[in-house]
PDB file of C-alpha atoms in Angstrom:
ATOM      1  CA  PRO A   1       8.966 -62.252  40.584  1.00 77.00           C
ATOM      2  CA  ILE A   2      11.748 -64.337  39.687  1.00 84.00           C
ATOM      3  CA  THR A   3      13.056 -64.417  43.166  1.00 86.00           C
ATOM      4  CA  ALA A   4      10.072 -66.434  44.229  1.00 88.00           C
ATOM      5  CA  SER A   5      10.700 -68.953  41.420  1.00 92.00           C
ATOM      6  CA  LEU A   6      14.197 -69.707  41.549  1.00 94.00           C
ATOM      7  CA  PRO A   7      16.400 -70.592  44.718  1.00 94.00           C
ATOM      8  CA  ALA A   8      19.260 -67.970  45.809  1.00 95.00           C
ATOM      9  CA  HIS A   9      22.104 -70.042  44.618  1.00 96.00           C
ATOM     10  CA  VAL A  10      20.568 -70.328  40.839  1.00 96.00           C
ATOM     11  CA  LEU A  11      19.926 -66.494  41.025  1.00 95.00           C
ATOM     12  CA  GLY A  12      23.508 -66.135  42.108  1.00 95.00           C
ATOM     13  CA  GLN A  13      24.881 -68.083  39.238  1.00 96.00           C
ATOM     14  CA  ILE A  14      22.798 -66.005  36.869  1.00 93.00           C
ATOM     15  CA  ASP A  15      23.897 -62.772  38.220  1.00 93.00           C
ATOM     16  CA  ARG A  16      27.749 -64.041  37.994  1.00 94.00           C
ATOM     17  CA  HIS A  17      27.097 -65.071  34.392  1.00 93.00           C
ATOM     18  CA  VAL A  18      25.513 -62.002  33.234  1.00 89.00           C
ATOM     19  CA  GLN A  19      28.100 -59.702  35.041  1.00 90.00           C
ATOM     20  CA  ALA A  20      31.013 -61.711  33.342  1.00 90.00           C
ATOM     21  CA  SER A  21      29.222 -61.279  29.780  1.00 87.00           C
ATOM     22  CA  TRP A  22      29.022 -57.608  30.021  1.00 82.00           C
ATOM     23  CA  PRO A  23      29.899 -55.441  28.140  1.00 84.00           C
ATOM     24  CA  PRO A  24      29.282 -57.431  24.840  1.00 85.00           C
ATOM     25  CA  GLY A  25      32.403 -57.531  22.493  1.00 89.00           C
ATOM     26  CA  PRO A  26      32.782 -55.742  19.222  1.00 90.00           C
ATOM     27  CA  TYR A  27      31.453 -58.476  17.317  1.00 92.00           C
ATOM     28  CA  ALA A  28      28.343 -58.731  19.035  1.00 91.00           C
ATOM     29  CA  LEU A  29      27.887 -55.031  18.806  1.00 91.00           C
ATOM     30  CA  GLY A  30      28.411 -55.195  14.956  1.00 95.00           C
ATOM     31  CA  SER A  31      26.223 -58.192  14.600  1.00 94.00           C
ATOM     32  CA  ALA A  32      23.425 -56.194  16.322  1.00 91.00           C
ATOM     33  CA  ALA A  33      24.068 -53.013  14.169  1.00 93.00           C
ATOM     34  CA  ALA A  34      24.022 -54.996  10.881  1.00 95.00           C
ATOM     35  CA  ARG A  35      20.609 -56.390  11.801  1.00 92.00           C
ATOM     36  CA  CYS A  36      19.361 -53.171  12.603  1.00 91.00           C
ATOM     37  CA  VAL A  37      20.558 -51.830   9.287  1.00 93.00           C
ATOM     38  CA  ALA A  38      19.230 -54.737   7.315  1.00 92.00           C
ATOM     39  CA  ALA A  39      15.787 -54.286   9.000  1.00 91.00           C
ATOM     40  CA  ILE A  40      15.845 -50.698   7.984  1.00 92.00           C
ATOM     41  CA  VAL A  41      16.979 -51.423   4.405  1.00 92.00           C
ATOM     42  CA  ARG A  42      14.253 -54.124   4.107  1.00 90.00           C
ATOM     43  CA  ASN A  43      11.826 -51.597   5.603  1.00 91.00           C
ATOM     44  CA  GLY A  44      10.583 -53.536   8.420  1.00 81.00           C
ATOM     45  CA  ARG A  45      10.100 -57.243   7.352  1.00 81.00           C
ATOM     46  CA  ARG A  46      11.507 -58.569  10.540  1.00 83.00           C
ATOM     47  CA  ARG A  47      10.884 -57.879  14.273  1.00 88.00           C
ATOM     48  CA  LEU A  48      13.776 -57.291  16.504  1.00 92.00           C
ATOM     49  CA  THR A  49      14.090 -56.866  20.281  1.00 92.00           C
ATOM     50  CA  ALA A  50      15.082 -53.457  21.611  1.00 90.00           C
ATOM     51  CA  PHE A  51      15.660 -52.017  24.921  1.00 90.00           C
ATOM     52  CA  ALA A  52      13.224 -48.977  25.542  1.00 88.00           C
ATOM     53  CA  VAL A  53      12.230 -46.702  28.345  1.00 91.00           C
ATOM     54  CA  LEU A  54       8.507 -46.945  29.139  1.00 91.00           C
ATOM     55  CA  GLU A  55       6.658 -43.645  29.622  1.00 92.00           C
ATOM     56  CA  GLY A  56       3.222 -44.842  30.239  1.00 88.00           C
ATOM     57  CA  GLU A  57       3.101 -47.813  28.161  1.00 87.00           C
ATOM     58  CA  TYR A  58       1.928 -50.920  29.686  1.00 85.00           C
ATOM     59  CA  ASP A  59       0.994 -48.851  32.687  1.00 89.00           C
ATOM     60  CA  ALA A  60       4.799 -48.426  33.506  1.00 86.00           C
ATOM     61  CA  ARG A  61       6.733 -45.284  33.919  1.00 88.00           C
ATOM     62  CA  ARG A  62      10.723 -44.866  33.677  1.00 89.00           C
ATOM     63  CA  VAL A  63      11.274 -48.784  33.404  1.00 92.00           C
ATOM     64  CA  VAL A  64      13.707 -50.262  30.865  1.00 92.00           C
ATOM     65  CA  ALA A  65      12.154 -53.216  29.121  1.00 92.00           C
ATOM     66  CA  ALA A  66      13.040 -55.278  26.086  1.00 92.00           C
ATOM     67  CA  LEU A  67      10.180 -55.159  23.674  1.00 92.00           C
ATOM     68  CA  PRO A  68       9.676 -56.353  20.254  1.00 93.00           C
ATOM     69  CA  VAL A  69      10.179 -53.655  17.360  1.00 91.00           C
ATOM     70  CA  THR A  70       9.991 -53.323  13.793  1.00 91.00           C
ATOM     71  CA  LEU A  71      12.477 -50.980  12.148  1.00 89.00           C
ATOM     72  CA  GLY A  72      11.902 -49.321   8.765  1.00 90.00           C
ATOM     73  CA  VAL A  73      12.509 -46.353   6.779  1.00 89.00           C
ATOM     74  CA  ALA A  74       9.881 -44.438   8.790  1.00 89.00           C
ATOM     75  CA  GLY A  75      11.541 -45.238  12.204  1.00 87.00           C
ATOM     76  CA  ILE A  76      10.526 -47.714  14.906  1.00 86.00           C
ATOM     77  CA  ARG A  77       7.132 -49.388  15.023  1.00 83.00           C
TER      78      ARG A  77
END
């Protein structure tokens, strides 16, 4: 785990930075939405990162993870 790799003060700095950055602003959300639409229109020529709830994948259940996905006209691959 990351807690074994980083000192407590560094973890605290990261935590404060993440909290100050959330929620993302409208430009960040708009940019992400535009990338998703472009990926669908181009039918999955580019991989994106998406958050997904794992239900058995990677031997994990009810865990949220950032995973590479390909968006296309047929959905998510």
